[in-house]
């Protein structure tokens, strides 16, 4: 066990997570603002919105997921970061300003305004489950980070990391998350710059020159070029842009920070922070993963997920490993916090407050959210032991958001039809499940026809045609007067 690395990481997380949480919780003890826990009183400034968006979306897929992807696709793995930059443009310039202007508390509530209560509760149940799936993947990568730090068993790392993740948000909610993200963003990029320099200094032999030579000798010269494999560009890079942008552009996870913003202007201006901070991050994990592959660490470990942490422990000085692990863990815990807060918010506002206790106070909703954060956190710790491939699973989860995004745009800007929305949702969701689980890509000899292409075609065609031809369509939300908008469910 690497006691020095473990001590540094634990002390850093305790000082930041517990310290900041207690300070903010104490400061806000007597505050009664509406949505204080879930939405920071809707007072987040541009810097807080930008950094919180960046770190909320910077988690398992960016870090160990990109290292893992580098085993099979080399430099093309950084396309996940490029995709997330596009995603930030969609969130901060399109859907984020929409939800902040409308003033909705949750995305299911917005679907309720557009398409009625049935759609609201369908969306609430599905969206909470999807974000919970992301939470399980974050827990998996938090456990891997502790394995890299300490040599602990995977399960122990999941438990300890999950406990920190719960504390990241439990004490003071969104406001705690936003301030911790400000601290972690500075520390994270300082650590990554040091890691980049160290990688070129401490790699064995001739350093990166040997990495390049080994990849070429393995027949993988294309891995050194982010455009080096046409099939991966079609089958991974472009679909990832669609998946991330369409899911996070409509999910509670992607938009809760925008809902918590001070105003629409704060959301729009946050793009200049959120895009670069989030998008550039993938470069370092991709380089680390390529180095681990080229230097034979996959052969040593037999695992694309664990080859990079093992290489780091053997090659880099332990103080640098401690910096990298602490920065990686800070980013993962931020995403863990938001992916536990979002389903808790949906449960408290849409299900508990919408079905069980419509007169629930903010204090009661906050209590329900805290309970749910602990419950979903514990469940994620348990389920994280299944360890699926991170980025592949993320893209499958994200594809579920495609019909929601399409119908959101149609319902806001054109017409609203409840039947059209529900049918489009279910047909697209079933297609996503069948296309992947039945292996239709391989059986139909269409290996690069990603499920997001299929679901986008289905959602656009069905959504437009059904909305146009089915009876009972109403004008789009943005076509209504303010009085008519207020009368929507």
CSV table of C-alpha atoms in Angstrom, one decimal, residues 53-261:
chain,number,residue,atom,x,y,z
A,53,UNK,CA,-21.0,22.6,-15.7
A,54,UNK,CA,-17.4,21.7,-16.7
A,55,UNK,CA,-16.8,19.5,-13.7
A,56,UNK,CA,-20.3,18.0,-13.5
A,57,UNK,CA,-19.7,16.6,-17.0
A,58,UNK,CA,-16.1,15.7,-16.4
A,59,UNK,CA,-16.2,12.3,-14.9
A,60,UNK,CA,-15.7,8.6,-15.6
A,61,UNK,CA,-15.7,8.8,-19.4
A,62,UNK,CA,-13.2,11.7,-19.5
A,63,UNK,CA,-10.7,10.1,-17.0
A,64,UNK,CA,-10.3,6.3,-16.8
A,65,UNK,CA,-12.8,5.8,-19.6
A,66,UNK,CA,-10.6,7.7,-22.0
A,67,UNK,CA,-7.5,5.8,-20.8
A,68,UNK,CA,-9.4,2.6,-21.4
A,69,UNK,CA,-10.5,3.8,-24.8
A,70,UNK,CA,-7.0,4.6,-25.8
A,71,UNK,CA,-6.3,0.8,-25.8
A,72,UNK,CA,-8.6,0.3,-28.8
A,73,UNK,CA,-8.5,3.7,-30.5
A,74,UNK,CA,-5.4,5.6,-29.5
A,75,UNK,CA,-5.6,9.4,-30.1
A,76,UNK,CA,-9.2,9.2,-31.4
A,77,UNK,CA,-10.2,8.7,-27.7
A,78,UNK,CA,-9.9,12.6,-27.3
A,79,UNK,CA,-13.0,12.9,-29.5
A,80,UNK,CA,-15.0,12.4,-26.3
A,81,UNK,CA,-13.6,15.8,-25.1
A,82,UNK,CA,-14.4,17.4,-28.5
A,83,UNK,CA,-17.9,16.0,-28.3
A,84,UNK,CA,-18.3,17.5,-24.8
A,85,UNK,CA,-17.2,20.9,-26.1
A,86,UNK,CA,-20.0,20.8,-28.6
A,87,UNK,CA,-22.3,19.7,-25.8
A,88,UNK,CA,-21.4,22.7,-23.8
A,89,UNK,CA,-22.4,25.0,-26.7
A,90,UNK,CA,-25.8,23.3,-26.9
A,91,UNK,CA,-26.3,23.6,-23.1
A,92,UNK,CA,-25.1,27.1,-22.6
A,93,UNK,CA,-26.5,28.7,-25.8
A,94,UNK,CA,-29.7,26.7,-26.5
A,95,UNK,CA,-31.4,24.5,-23.9
A,96,UNK,CA,-29.8,26.1,-20.8
A,97,UNK,CA,-31.2,29.6,-21.5
A,98,UNK,CA,-34.5,28.1,-22.4
A,99,UNK,CA,-35.0,26.3,-19.1
A,100,UNK,CA,-33.7,29.3,-17.1
A,101,UNK,CA,-36.0,31.7,-18.9
A,102,UNK,CA,-39.0,29.4,-18.4
A,103,UNK,CA,-38.2,29.0,-14.7
A,104,UNK,CA,-38.9,25.3,-14.4
A,105,UNK,CA,-37.4,23.4,-11.4
A,106,UNK,CA,-36.9,20.1,-13.2
A,107,UNK,CA,-36.8,18.8,-16.7
A,108,UNK,CA,-39.7,16.4,-16.2
A,109,UNK,CA,-41.7,19.3,-14.9
A,110,UNK,CA,-40.9,21.1,-18.2
A,111,UNK,CA,-42.2,18.1,-20.2
A,112,UNK,CA,-45.3,18.2,-18.0
A,113,UNK,CA,-45.9,21.8,-19.1
A,114,UNK,CA,-45.4,20.8,-22.7
A,115,UNK,CA,-47.2,17.5,-23.0
A,116,UNK,CA,-49.1,16.9,-19.8
A,117,UNK,CA,-48.7,14.9,-16.5
A,118,UNK,CA,-48.3,11.5,-18.1
A,119,UNK,CA,-45.3,12.6,-20.0
A,120,UNK,CA,-44.0,14.3,-16.9
A,121,UNK,CA,-44.0,11.1,-14.8
A,122,UNK,CA,-42.7,8.9,-17.6
A,123,UNK,CA,-39.8,11.4,-18.2
A,124,UNK,CA,-39.2,11.6,-14.4
A,125,UNK,CA,-38.8,7.8,-14.0
A,126,UNK,CA,-36.7,7.3,-17.1
A,127,UNK,CA,-34.4,10.3,-16.6
A,128,UNK,CA,-33.8,9.5,-12.9
A,129,UNK,CA,-32.8,5.9,-13.9
A,130,UNK,CA,-30.5,7.1,-16.7
A,131,UNK,CA,-28.7,9.5,-14.4
A,132,UNK,CA,-28.4,6.8,-11.8
A,133,UNK,CA,-26.7,4.6,-14.4
A,134,UNK,CA,-24.2,7.4,-14.9
A,135,UNK,CA,-23.7,7.5,-11.1
A,136,UNK,CA,-22.8,3.8,-11.1
A,137,UNK,CA,-20.1,4.4,-13.7
A,138,UNK,CA,-18.7,7.3,-11.7
A,139,UNK,CA,-18.5,5.1,-8.6
A,140,UNK,CA,-16.6,2.5,-10.7
A,141,UNK,CA,-14.0,5.0,-11.7
A,142,UNK,CA,-13.7,6.5,-8.2
A,143,UNK,CA,-12.9,2.9,-7.1
A,144,UNK,CA,-10.2,2.6,-9.8
A,145,UNK,CA,-8.7,5.9,-8.6
A,146,UNK,CA,-8.3,4.5,-5.1
A,147,UNK,CA,-6.9,1.3,-6.4
A,148,UNK,CA,-4.3,3.4,-8.3
A,149,UNK,CA,-3.5,5.4,-5.1
A,150,UNK,CA,-3.4,2.6,-2.6
A,151,UNK,CA,-3.5,-0.9,-4.0
A,152,UNK,CA,-6.7,-1.4,-2.1
A,153,UNK,CA,-9.2,-4.0,-3.3
A,154,UNK,CA,-11.7,-2.5,-5.8
A,155,UNK,CA,-14.7,-2.9,-3.4
A,156,UNK,CA,-12.9,-1.0,-0.6
A,157,UNK,CA,-12.1,1.8,-3.0
A,158,UNK,CA,-15.8,2.0,-4.1
A,159,UNK,CA,-17.0,2.2,-0.5
A,160,UNK,CA,-14.5,4.9,0.6
A,161,UNK,CA,-14.9,6.9,-2.7
A,162,UNK,CA,-18.7,6.6,-2.5
A,163,UNK,CA,-18.7,8.0,1.0
A,164,UNK,CA,-16.7,11.1,-0.1
A,165,UNK,CA,-19.0,11.5,-3.1
A,166,UNK,CA,-22.1,11.5,-0.8
A,167,UNK,CA,-20.5,14.1,1.5
A,168,UNK,CA,-19.6,16.2,-1.6
A,169,UNK,CA,-23.2,17.2,-1.9
A,170,UNK,CA,-25.0,16.1,1.2
A,171,UNK,CA,-24.0,18.9,3.6
A,172,UNK,CA,-25.0,22.0,1.6
A,173,UNK,CA,-26.3,20.9,-1.8
A,174,UNK,CA,-25.7,22.7,-5.0
A,175,UNK,CA,-23.9,25.6,-3.4
A,176,UNK,CA,-21.4,23.2,-1.8
A,177,UNK,CA,-20.9,21.5,-5.2
A,178,UNK,CA,-20.2,24.9,-7.0
A,179,UNK,CA,-17.6,26.1,-4.5
A,180,UNK,CA,-15.9,22.7,-4.4
A,181,UNK,CA,-15.8,22.7,-8.2
A,182,UNK,CA,-14.1,26.1,-8.1
A,183,UNK,CA,-11.3,24.8,-5.9
A,184,UNK,CA,-11.0,21.5,-7.7
A,185,UNK,CA,-10.8,23.1,-11.2
A,186,UNK,CA,-7.7,25.1,-10.2
A,187,UNK,CA,-6.0,22.2,-8.5
A,188,UNK,CA,-7.0,19.8,-11.3
A,189,UNK,CA,-5.4,21.7,-14.1
A,190,UNK,CA,-2.3,22.5,-12.1
A,191,UNK,CA,-1.9,18.8,-11.5
A,192,UNK,CA,-2.5,17.9,-15.1
A,193,UNK,CA,0.2,20.4,-16.3
A,194,UNK,CA,2.7,18.8,-13.9
A,195,UNK,CA,1.6,15.3,-15.1
A,196,UNK,CA,2.1,16.2,-18.7
A,197,UNK,CA,5.6,17.5,-18.0
A,198,UNK,CA,6.4,14.4,-15.8
A,199,UNK,CA,5.2,12.0,-18.4
A,200,UNK,CA,7.8,13.2,-20.9
A,201,UNK,CA,10.5,13.2,-18.3
A,202,UNK,CA,9.9,9.9,-16.5
A,203,UNK,CA,8.7,7.5,-19.2
A,204,UNK,CA,11.4,4.7,-19.5
A,205,UNK,CA,13.9,4.6,-22.4
A,206,UNK,CA,13.5,7.4,-24.9
A,207,UNK,CA,10.2,8.5,-23.5
A,208,UNK,CA,7.5,9.4,-25.9
A,209,UNK,CA,9.7,8.5,-28.8
A,210,UNK,CA,9.6,4.9,-27.7
A,211,UNK,CA,5.8,5.1,-27.3
A,212,UNK,CA,5.5,6.2,-30.9
A,213,UNK,CA,8.0,3.5,-32.1
A,214,UNK,CA,6.2,0.8,-30.2
A,215,UNK,CA,2.8,1.7,-31.5
A,216,UNK,CA,4.2,1.7,-35.1
A,217,UNK,CA,5.8,-1.7,-34.6
A,218,UNK,CA,2.5,-3.0,-33.3
A,219,UNK,CA,0.8,-1.9,-36.5
A,220,UNK,CA,-1.0,0.8,-34.8
A,221,UNK,CA,0.5,3.9,-36.3
A,222,UNK,CA,-3.0,5.3,-36.9
A,223,UNK,CA,-3.4,5.6,-33.2
A,224,UNK,CA,-1.0,8.7,-33.3
A,225,UNK,CA,-3.6,10.6,-35.4
A,226,UNK,CA,-6.9,11.8,-34.0
A,227,UNK,CA,-8.3,11.3,-37.5
A,228,UNK,CA,-6.4,8.1,-38.1
A,229,UNK,CA,-9.2,5.6,-38.4
A,230,UNK,CA,-12.2,6.3,-40.6
A,231,UNK,CA,-14.4,3.6,-39.1
A,232,UNK,CA,-13.8,4.9,-35.6
A,233,UNK,CA,-14.6,8.5,-36.7
A,234,UNK,CA,-18.0,7.2,-38.1
A,235,UNK,CA,-18.6,4.6,-35.4
A,236,UNK,CA,-17.4,6.5,-32.3
A,237,UNK,CA,-16.4,10.2,-32.8
A,238,UNK,CA,-19.5,11.5,-34.6
A,239,UNK,CA,-22.0,9.4,-32.6
A,240,UNK,CA,-20.4,10.6,-29.4
A,241,UNK,CA,-21.1,14.2,-30.4
A,242,UNK,CA,-24.7,13.3,-31.0
A,243,UNK,CA,-25.0,11.3,-27.7
A,244,UNK,CA,-23.5,13.8,-25.4
A,245,UNK,CA,-25.2,16.9,-26.9
A,246,UNK,CA,-28.7,15.4,-27.2
A,247,UNK,CA,-28.7,13.7,-23.8
A,248,UNK,CA,-27.1,16.4,-21.6
A,249,UNK,CA,-28.9,19.1,-23.6
A,250,UNK,CA,-32.1,17.8,-22.2
A,251,UNK,CA,-31.2,15.9,-19.0
A,252,UNK,CA,-31.6,17.1,-15.4
A,253,UNK,CA,-27.8,16.4,-15.0
A,254,UNK,CA,-26.9,18.7,-17.8
A,255,UNK,CA,-29.4,21.5,-17.0
A,256,UNK,CA,-29.7,21.6,-13.2
A,257,UNK,CA,-26.7,24.0,-13.0
A,258,UNK,CA,-28.4,26.3,-15.6
A,259,UNK,CA,-31.6,26.2,-13.6
A,260,UNK,CA,-29.5,27.3,-10.5
A,261,UNK,CA,-28.0,30.3,-12.5
